[in-house]
CSV table of C-alpha atoms in Angstrom, one decimal:
chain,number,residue,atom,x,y,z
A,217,UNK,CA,12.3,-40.7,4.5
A,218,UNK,CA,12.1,-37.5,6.8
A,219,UNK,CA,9.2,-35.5,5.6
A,220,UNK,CA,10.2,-31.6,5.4
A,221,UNK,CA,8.1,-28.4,5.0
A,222,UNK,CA,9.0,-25.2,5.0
A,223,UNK,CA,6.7,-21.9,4.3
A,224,UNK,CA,5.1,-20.9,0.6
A,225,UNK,CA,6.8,-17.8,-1.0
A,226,UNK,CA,6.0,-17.2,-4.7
A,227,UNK,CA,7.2,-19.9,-6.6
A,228,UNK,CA,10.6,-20.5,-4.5
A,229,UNK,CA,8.5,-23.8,-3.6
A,230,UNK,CA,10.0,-25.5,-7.0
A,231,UNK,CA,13.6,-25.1,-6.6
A,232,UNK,CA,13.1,-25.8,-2.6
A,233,UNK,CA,11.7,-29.3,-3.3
A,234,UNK,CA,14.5,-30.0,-6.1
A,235,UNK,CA,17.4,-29.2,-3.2
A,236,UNK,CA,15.4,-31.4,-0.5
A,237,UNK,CA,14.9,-33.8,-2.5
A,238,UNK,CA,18.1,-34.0,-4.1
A,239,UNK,CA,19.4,-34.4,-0.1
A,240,UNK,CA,17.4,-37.4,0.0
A,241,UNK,CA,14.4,-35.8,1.7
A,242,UNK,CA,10.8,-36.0,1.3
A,243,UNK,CA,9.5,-32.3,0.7
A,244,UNK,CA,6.0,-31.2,1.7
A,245,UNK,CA,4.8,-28.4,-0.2
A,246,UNK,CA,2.5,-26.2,1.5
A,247,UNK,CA,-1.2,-26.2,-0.5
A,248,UNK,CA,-1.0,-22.6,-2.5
A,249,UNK,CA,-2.4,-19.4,-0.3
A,250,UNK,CA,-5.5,-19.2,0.2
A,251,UNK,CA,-8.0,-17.8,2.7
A,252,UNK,CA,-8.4,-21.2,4.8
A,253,UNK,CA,-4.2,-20.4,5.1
A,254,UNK,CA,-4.8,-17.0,6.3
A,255,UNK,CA,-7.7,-17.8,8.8
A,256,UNK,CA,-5.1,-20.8,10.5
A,257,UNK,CA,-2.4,-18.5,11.1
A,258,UNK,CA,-4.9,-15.6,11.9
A,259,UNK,CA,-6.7,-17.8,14.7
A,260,UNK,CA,-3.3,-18.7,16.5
A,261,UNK,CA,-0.9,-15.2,15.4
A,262,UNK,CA,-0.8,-12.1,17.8
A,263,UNK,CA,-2.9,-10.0,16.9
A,264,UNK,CA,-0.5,-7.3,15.8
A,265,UNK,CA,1.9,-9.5,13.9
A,266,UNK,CA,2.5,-8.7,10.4
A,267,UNK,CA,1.3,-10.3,7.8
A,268,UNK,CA,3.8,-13.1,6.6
A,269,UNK,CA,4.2,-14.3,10.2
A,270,UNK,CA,-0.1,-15.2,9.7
A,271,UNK,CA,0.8,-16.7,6.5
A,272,UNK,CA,4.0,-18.7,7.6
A,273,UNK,CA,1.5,-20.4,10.9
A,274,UNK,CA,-1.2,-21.3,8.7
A,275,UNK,CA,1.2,-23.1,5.3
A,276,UNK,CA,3.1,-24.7,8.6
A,277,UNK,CA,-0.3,-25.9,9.8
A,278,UNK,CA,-1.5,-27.3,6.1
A,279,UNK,CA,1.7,-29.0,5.9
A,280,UNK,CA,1.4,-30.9,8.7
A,281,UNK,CA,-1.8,-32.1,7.5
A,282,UNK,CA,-0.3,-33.4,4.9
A,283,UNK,CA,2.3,-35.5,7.1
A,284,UNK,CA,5.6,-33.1,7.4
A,285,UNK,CA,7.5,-33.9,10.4
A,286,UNK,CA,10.0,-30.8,10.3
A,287,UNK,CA,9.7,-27.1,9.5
A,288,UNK,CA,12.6,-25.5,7.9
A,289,UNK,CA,12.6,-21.8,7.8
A,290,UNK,CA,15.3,-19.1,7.3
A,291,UNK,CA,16.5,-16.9,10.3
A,292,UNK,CA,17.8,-13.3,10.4
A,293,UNK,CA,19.5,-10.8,12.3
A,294,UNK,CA,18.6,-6.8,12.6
A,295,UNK,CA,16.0,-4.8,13.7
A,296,UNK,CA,13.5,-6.3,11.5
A,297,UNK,CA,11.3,-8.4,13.8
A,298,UNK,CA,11.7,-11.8,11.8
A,299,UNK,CA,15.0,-12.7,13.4
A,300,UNK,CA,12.9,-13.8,16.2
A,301,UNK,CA,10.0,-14.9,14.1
A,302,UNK,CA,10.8,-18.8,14.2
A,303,UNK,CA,10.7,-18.7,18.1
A,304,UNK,CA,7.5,-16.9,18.2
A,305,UNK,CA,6.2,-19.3,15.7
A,306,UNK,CA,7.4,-22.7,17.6
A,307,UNK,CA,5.8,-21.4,21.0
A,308,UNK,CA,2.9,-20.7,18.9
A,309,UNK,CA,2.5,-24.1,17.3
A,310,UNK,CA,3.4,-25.8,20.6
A,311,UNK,CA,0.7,-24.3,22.5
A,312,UNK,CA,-1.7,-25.0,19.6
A,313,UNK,CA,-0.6,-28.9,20.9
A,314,UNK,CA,1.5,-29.7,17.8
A,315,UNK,CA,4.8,-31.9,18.1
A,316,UNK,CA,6.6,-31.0,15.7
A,317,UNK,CA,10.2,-29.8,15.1
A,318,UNK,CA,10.8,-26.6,13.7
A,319,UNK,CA,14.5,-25.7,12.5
A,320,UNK,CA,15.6,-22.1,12.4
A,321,UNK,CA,18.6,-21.9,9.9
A,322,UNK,CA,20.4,-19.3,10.3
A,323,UNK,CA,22.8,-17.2,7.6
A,324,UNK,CA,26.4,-19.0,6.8
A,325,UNK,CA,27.5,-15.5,7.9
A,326,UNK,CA,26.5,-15.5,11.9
A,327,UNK,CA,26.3,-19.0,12.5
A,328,UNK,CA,27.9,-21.2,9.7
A,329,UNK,CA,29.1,-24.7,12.5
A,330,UNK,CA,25.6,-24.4,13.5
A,331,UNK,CA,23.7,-24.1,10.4
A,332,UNK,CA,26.3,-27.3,9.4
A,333,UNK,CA,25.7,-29.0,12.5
A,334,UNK,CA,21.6,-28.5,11.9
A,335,UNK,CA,22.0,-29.9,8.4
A,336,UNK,CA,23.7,-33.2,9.1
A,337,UNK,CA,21.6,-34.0,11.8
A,338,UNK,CA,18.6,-33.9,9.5
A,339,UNK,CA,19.9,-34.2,6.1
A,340,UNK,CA,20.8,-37.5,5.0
A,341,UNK,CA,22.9,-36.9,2.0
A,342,UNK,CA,24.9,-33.6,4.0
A,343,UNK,CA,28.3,-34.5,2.2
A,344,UNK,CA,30.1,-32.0,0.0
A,345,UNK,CA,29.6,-33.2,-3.3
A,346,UNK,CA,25.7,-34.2,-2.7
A,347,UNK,CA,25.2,-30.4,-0.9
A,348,UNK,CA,27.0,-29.3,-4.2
A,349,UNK,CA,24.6,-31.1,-6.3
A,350,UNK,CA,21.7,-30.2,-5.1
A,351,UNK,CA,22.2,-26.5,-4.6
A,352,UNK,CA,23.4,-25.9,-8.2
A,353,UNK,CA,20.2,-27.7,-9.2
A,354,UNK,CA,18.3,-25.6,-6.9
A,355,UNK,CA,19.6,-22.4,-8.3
A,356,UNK,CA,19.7,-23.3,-12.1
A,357,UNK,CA,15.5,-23.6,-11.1
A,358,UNK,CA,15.5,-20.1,-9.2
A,359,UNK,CA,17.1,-18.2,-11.9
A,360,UNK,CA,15.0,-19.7,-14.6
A,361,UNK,CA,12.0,-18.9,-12.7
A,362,UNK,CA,13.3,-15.0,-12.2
A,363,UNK,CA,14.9,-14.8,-15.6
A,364,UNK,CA,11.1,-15.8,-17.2
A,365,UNK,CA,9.3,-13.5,-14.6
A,366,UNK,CA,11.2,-10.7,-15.1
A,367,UNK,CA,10.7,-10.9,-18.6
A,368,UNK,CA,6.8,-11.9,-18.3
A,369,UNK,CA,6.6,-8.6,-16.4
A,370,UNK,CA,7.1,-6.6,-19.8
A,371,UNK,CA,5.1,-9.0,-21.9
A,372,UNK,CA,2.1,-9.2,-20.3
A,373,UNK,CA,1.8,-5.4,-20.3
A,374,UNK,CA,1.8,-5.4,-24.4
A,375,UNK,CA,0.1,-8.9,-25.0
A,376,UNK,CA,-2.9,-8.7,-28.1
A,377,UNK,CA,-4.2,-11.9,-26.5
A,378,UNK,CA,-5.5,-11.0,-22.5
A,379,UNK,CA,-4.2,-14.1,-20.1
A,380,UNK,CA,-1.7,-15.5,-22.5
A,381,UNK,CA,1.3,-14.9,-20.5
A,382,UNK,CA,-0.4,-16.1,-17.4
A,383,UNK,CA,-1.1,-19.2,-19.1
A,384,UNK,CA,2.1,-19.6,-20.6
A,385,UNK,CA,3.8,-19.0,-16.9
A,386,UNK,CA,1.6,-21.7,-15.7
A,387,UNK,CA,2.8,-24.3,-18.1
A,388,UNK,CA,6.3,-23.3,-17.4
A,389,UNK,CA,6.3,-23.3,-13.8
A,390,UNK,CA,4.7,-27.0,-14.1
A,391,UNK,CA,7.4,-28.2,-16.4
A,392,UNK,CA,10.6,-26.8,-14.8
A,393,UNK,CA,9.0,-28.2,-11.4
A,394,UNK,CA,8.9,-31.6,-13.2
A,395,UNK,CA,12.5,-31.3,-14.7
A,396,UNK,CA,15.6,-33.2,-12.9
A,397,UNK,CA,18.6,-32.6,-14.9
A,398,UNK,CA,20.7,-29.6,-15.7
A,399,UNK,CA,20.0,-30.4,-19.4
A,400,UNK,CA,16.3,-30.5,-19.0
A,401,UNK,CA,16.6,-26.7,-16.9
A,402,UNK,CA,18.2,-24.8,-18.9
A,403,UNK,CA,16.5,-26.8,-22.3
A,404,UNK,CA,13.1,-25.7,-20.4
A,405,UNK,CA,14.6,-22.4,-19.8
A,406,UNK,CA,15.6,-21.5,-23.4
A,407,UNK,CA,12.1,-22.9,-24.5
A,408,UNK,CA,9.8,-20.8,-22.3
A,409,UNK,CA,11.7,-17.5,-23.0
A,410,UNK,CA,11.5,-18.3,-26.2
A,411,UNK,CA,7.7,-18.8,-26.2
A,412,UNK,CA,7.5,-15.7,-24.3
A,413,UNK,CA,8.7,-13.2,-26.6
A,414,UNK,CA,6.7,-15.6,-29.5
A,415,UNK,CA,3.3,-13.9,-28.1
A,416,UNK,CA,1.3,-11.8,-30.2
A,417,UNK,CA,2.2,-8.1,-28.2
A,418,UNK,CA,0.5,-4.8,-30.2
A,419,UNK,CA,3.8,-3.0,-29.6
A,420,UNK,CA,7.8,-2.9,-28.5
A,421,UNK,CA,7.0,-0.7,-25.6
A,422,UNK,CA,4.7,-0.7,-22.7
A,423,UNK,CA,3.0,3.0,-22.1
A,424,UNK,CA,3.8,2.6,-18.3
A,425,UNK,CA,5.8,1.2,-16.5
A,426,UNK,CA,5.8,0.9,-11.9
A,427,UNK,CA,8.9,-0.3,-10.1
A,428,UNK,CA,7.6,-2.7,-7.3
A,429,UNK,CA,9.1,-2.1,-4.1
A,430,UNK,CA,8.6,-3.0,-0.3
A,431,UNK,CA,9.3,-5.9,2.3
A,432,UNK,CA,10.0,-9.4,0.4
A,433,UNK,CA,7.3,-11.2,1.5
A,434,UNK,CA,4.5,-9.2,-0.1
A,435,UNK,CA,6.2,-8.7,-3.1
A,436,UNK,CA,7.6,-12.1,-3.8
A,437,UNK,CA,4.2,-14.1,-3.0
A,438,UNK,CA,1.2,-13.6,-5.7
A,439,UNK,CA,-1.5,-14.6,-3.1
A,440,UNK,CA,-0.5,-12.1,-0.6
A,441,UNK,CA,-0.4,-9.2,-2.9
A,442,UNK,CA,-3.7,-9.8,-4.6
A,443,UNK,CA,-1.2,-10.9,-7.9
A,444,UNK,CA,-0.7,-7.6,-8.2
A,445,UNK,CA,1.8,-8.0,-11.0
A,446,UNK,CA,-1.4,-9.5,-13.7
A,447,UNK,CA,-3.8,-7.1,-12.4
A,448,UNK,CA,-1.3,-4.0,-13.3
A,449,UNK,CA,-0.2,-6.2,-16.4
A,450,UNK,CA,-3.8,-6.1,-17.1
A,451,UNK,CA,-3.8,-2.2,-16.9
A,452,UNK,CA,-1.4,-2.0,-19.9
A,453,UNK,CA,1.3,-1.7,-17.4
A,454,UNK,CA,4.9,-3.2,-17.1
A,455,UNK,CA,6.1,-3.7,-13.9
A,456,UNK,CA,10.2,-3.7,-12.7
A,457,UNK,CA,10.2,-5.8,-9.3
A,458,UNK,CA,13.1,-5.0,-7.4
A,459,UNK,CA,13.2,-8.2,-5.5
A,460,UNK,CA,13.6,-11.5,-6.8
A,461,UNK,CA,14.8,-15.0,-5.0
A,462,UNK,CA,18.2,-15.3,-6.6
A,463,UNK,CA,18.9,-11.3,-6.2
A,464,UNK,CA,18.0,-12.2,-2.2
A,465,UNK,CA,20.0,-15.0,-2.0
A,466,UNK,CA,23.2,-13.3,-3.6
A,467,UNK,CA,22.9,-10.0,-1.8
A,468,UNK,CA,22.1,-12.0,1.8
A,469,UNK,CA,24.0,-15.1,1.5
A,470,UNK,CA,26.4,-14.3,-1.0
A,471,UNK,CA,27.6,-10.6,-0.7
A,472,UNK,CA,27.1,-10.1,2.9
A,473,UNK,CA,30.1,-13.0,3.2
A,474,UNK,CA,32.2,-12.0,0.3
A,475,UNK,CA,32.0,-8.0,0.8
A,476,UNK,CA,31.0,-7.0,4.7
A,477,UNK,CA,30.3,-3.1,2.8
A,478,UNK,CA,27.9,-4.8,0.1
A,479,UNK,CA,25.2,-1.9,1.0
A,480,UNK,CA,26.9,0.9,0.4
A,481,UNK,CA,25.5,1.7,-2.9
A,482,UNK,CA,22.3,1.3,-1.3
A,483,UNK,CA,22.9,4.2,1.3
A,484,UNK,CA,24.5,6.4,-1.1
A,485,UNK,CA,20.8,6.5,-3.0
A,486,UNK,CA,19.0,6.6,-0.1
A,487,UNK,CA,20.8,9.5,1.7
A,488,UNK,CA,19.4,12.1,2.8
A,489,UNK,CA,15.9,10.2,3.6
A,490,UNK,CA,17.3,7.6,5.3
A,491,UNK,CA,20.7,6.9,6.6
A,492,UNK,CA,20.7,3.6,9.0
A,493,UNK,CA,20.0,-0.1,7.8
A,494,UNK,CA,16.8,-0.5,9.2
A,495,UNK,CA,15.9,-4.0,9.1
A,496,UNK,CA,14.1,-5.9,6.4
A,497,UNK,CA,14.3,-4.2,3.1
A,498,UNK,CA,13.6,-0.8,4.6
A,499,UNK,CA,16.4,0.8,3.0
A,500,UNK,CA,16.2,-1.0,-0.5
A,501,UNK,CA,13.0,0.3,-0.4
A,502,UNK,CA,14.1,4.2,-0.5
A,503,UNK,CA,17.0,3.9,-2.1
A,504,UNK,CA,15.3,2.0,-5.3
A,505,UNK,CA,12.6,4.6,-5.2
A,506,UNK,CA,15.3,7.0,-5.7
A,507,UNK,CA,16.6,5.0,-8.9
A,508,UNK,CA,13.3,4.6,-10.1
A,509,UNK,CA,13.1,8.3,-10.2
A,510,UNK,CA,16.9,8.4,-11.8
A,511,UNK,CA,16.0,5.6,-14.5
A,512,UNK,CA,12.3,7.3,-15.5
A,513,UNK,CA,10.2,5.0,-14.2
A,514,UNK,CA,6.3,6.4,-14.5
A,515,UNK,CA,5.6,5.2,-10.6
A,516,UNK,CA,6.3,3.4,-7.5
A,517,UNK,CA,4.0,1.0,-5.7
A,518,UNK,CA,5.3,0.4,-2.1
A,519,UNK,CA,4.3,-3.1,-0.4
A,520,UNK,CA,4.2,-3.0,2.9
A,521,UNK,CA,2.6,-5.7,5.7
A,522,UNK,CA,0.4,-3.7,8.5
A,523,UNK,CA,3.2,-3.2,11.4
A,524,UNK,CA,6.3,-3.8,9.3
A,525,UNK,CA,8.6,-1.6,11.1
A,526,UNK,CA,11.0,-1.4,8.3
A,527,UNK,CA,8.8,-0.4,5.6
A,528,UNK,CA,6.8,2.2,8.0
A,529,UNK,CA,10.2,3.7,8.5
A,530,UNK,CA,10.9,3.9,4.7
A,531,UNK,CA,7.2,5.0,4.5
A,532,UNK,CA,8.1,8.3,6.1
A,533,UNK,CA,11.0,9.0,3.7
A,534,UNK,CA,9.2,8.3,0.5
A,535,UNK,CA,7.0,11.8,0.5
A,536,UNK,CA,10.1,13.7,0.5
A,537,UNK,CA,12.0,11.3,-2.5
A,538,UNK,CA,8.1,12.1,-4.0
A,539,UNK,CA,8.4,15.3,-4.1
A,540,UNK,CA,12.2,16.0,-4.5
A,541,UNK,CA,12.8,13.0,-7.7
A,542,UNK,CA,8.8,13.8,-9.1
A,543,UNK,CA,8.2,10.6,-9.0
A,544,UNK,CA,4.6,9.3,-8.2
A,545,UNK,CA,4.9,7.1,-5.1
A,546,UNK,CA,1.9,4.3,-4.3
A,547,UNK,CA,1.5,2.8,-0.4
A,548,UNK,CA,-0.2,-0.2,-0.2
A,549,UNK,CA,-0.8,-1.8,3.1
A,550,UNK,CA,-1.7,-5.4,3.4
A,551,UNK,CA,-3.2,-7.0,6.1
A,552,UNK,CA,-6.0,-9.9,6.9
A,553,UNK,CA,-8.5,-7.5,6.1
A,554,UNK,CA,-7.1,-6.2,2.7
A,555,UNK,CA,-10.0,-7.0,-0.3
A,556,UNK,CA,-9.4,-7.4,-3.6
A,557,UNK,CA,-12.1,-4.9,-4.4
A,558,UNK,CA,-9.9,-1.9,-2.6
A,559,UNK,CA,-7.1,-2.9,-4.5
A,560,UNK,CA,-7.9,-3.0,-7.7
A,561,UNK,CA,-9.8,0.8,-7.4
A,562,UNK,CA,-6.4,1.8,-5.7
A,563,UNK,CA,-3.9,0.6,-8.4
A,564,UNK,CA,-6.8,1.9,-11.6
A,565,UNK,CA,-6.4,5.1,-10.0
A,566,UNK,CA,-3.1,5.5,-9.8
A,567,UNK,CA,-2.2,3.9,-13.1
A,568,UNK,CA,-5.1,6.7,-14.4
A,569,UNK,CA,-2.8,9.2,-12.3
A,570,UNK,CA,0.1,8.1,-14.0
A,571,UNK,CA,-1.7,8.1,-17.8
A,572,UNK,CA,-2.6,11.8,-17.1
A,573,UNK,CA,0.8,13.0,-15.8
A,574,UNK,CA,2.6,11.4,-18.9
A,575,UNK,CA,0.5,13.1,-21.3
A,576,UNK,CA,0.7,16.3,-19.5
A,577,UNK,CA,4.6,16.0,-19.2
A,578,UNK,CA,4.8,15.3,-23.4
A,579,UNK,CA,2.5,17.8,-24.0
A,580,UNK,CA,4.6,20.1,-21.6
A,581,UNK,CA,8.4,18.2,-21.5
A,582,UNK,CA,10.3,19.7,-17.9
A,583,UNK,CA,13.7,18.7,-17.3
A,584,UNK,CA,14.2,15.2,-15.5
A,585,UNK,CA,16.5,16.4,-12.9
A,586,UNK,CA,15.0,16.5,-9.7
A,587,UNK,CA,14.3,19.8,-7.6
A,588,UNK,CA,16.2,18.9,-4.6
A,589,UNK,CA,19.3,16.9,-5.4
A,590,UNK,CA,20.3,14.3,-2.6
A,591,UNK,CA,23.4,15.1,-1.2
C-alpha cells in the first residue's frame, strides 16, 4: 500500500487520513509541530521564506522518517507566492538528497484533467463512487471539527473550570479521528457539542470578544500561532476565527467553480482600503476587519507570517479601517524567532486595551457608526 504524506495544518490531519484511506492508501501523518519541525525546514528553507513554507519542509521531512513515499500538497494561483511553493519545496528536498515524489494538486478550477490524471495514477480506488465515498466522509469529519471549534471558541472564554474545554477538545478530536461511519460522525458530533455546552461557564456572555484574521496558515495551525485561541480564551476572551477548513474549501473549491464573481461581497467591504485581490487572504483580511467593526466586535488580531506579501499589503490598509470603523486592530508577526513570552505580553495588553475602552465607552456610550463611511 502506497504510503502518503502531506503537510500538518490544525487538525485538517483527521479528515485527510479518513479520505486517503478510504482511497485505499496508507496515510502518514506528520508528528504534531514542534520546534525539531521548525529547525528541519529552517536548516534547508531560504532564508526569507515565510513561515509555513519552514513548516511544510520540516512535517515533509518527519514524514519521510516515518516511511511516506509521496507528498501531497495543494497548489494555487495568484500573486500569493504559494502557487509556486511545491516547486520550490521539491528542488529543496532534492538537493537535501531525498527521492521522493512530491505531487502538486492543483484546483478543479485551472487544471481539473490534470488533477484527474494525478489522482488515478496514485490513487488506487480513483472510481466515482469510491472518490464519492471518501470525500463525503472526509467532509462530515471537517465540519464536525469546525462546527465544535467554533463553538469551543465561546466556551472556553466563560468556563468556571480553567482547561476544561481544552480537554474536552482533546477527547473529541481523538474519537472522531477513530470513527469510520457516517453514523459514528455525526453520533460523535451531537455528543461533543452536547458536552460542550454541558460545562460549568459563570455566564451567557463573554466580556470580549477578538475576530481572528490573517493568512490561513497561521491561523488554522495551533503550533504556529502559539495556540493563540486558549491563551486569549484564557484571558476571558471569545474569539470569532474567520477561517475555517470547510469555509476554505467551499469558497476555493466550491464557489470559485460554481460562481466566477464569488468575491464580490468581499471587495464591496474592503473598498476603499483595498481594491485588487491580492493573493492569499489579503483581501479577507480587510474586508472582515471592516465587518468586525460593523458587527461590534471589541478587536482584531491580524496573523501574518514575516514576508507574506498579502497580508503586508492588507497590513497597510488596516490603520485607516482602525481609525475610520474604531475598531482596535492587533498585528502579529510570526516568524522562527517568534517566543511565546512576547506573545502572551502582546495579546494581555491588548486584551487590557480592550477592557479599558469598553468600560470607557459604557461609561460614555458614542454612536457605532463609523467616522469615515467607506464608499
Amino acid at each position: 500500500m502506497l504510503k502518503v504524506t502531506f503537510p500538518h495544518i490544525g487538525n485538517s490531519y483527521i479528515p485527510f487520513r479518513t479520505l486517503l484511506s478510504e482511497l485505499g492508501l496508507e496515510p502518514v501523518v506528520p508528528p504534531p509541530i514542534s520546534q525539531r519541525t521548525l529547525a528541519l525546514g529552517t536548516r534547508l528553507a531560504p532564508e526569507f521564506a515565510c513561515l509555513p513554507l519552514k513548516f511544510n519542509l520540516g512535517n515533509y521531512i518527519e514524514a519521510l522518517e516515518a516511511g511516506a513515499e509521496i507528498i501531497l500538497m495543494a497548489g494555487g494561483v495568484g500573486p500569493c507566492r504559494f502557487g509556486f511553493y511545491g516547486e520550490v519545496q521539491r528542488e529543496i528536498l532534492r538537493d537535501a538528497g531525498f527521492k521522493t515524489e512530491l505531487v502538486v494538486l492543483e484546483a478543479p478550477k485551472t487544471h481539473p484533467r490534470e488533477l484527474w490524471d494525478k489522482l488515478k495514477r496514485i490513487v488506487p480506488r480513483h472510481r466515482l463512487t469510491g472518490l464519492s465515498r471518501a470525500l463525503y466522509l472526509a467532509w462530515l469529519k471537517a465540519v464536525a471539527l469546525d462546527r465544535f471549534d467554533r463553538l469551543a471558541n465561546e466556551v472556553r472564554a466563560i468556563e468556571r473550570e480553567p482547561g476544561s474545554t481544552n480537554q474536552l477538545q482533546c477527547r473529541y478530536y481523538r474519537k472522531l479521528d477513530r470513527a469510520g461511519l457516517v453514523k459514528e460522525i455525526k453520533q460523535t458530533m451531537q455528543d461533543g457539542l452536547a458536552a460542550l455546552r454541558a460545562l460549568p461557564t459563570h455566564s451567557r456572555m463573554p466580556l470580549l470578544q477578538i475576530t481572528l484574521v490573517g493568512e490561513i496558515y497561521l491561523v488554522l495551525e495551533p503550533q504556529a500561532n502559539f495556540e493563540i485561541e486558549k491563551r486569549l480564551g484564557a484571558l476571558g476572551v471569545a474569539v470569532e476565527r474567520t477561517i475555517y477548513f470547510t469555509d476554505w474549501v467551499r469558497d476555493q473549491l466550491l464557489l470559485s467553480m460554481l460562481n466566477p464573481n464569488w468575491r464580490a461581497p468581499l471587495f464591496r467591504l474592503a473598498r476603499p482600503y483595498l481594491n485588487n485581490f491580492v493573493g492569499g487572504h489579503g483581501l479577507e483580511t480587510v474586508a472582515h476587519t471592516v465587518s468586525a467593526a460593523i458587527n461590534r466586535s471589541h478587536g482584531v488580531v491580524q496573523l501574518a507570517p514575516f514576508t507574506c506579501m498579502p497580508e503586508i499589503i492588507a497590513m497597510q490598509a488596516l490603520p485607516a479601517v482602525s481609525r475610520d470603523w474604531q475598531i482596535p486592530v492587533l498585528t502579529i508577526i510570526i516568524d522562527e524567532h517568534s517566543a511565546e513570552t512576547g506573545i502572551q505580553t502582546r495579546l494581555e495588553a491588548f486584551v487590557d486595551l480592550l477592557s479599558y475602552r469598553r468600560k470607557q465607552r459604557q461609561r460614555h456610550p458614542v454612536s457605532a457608526m463609523p467616522l469615515k463611511l467607506a464608499r
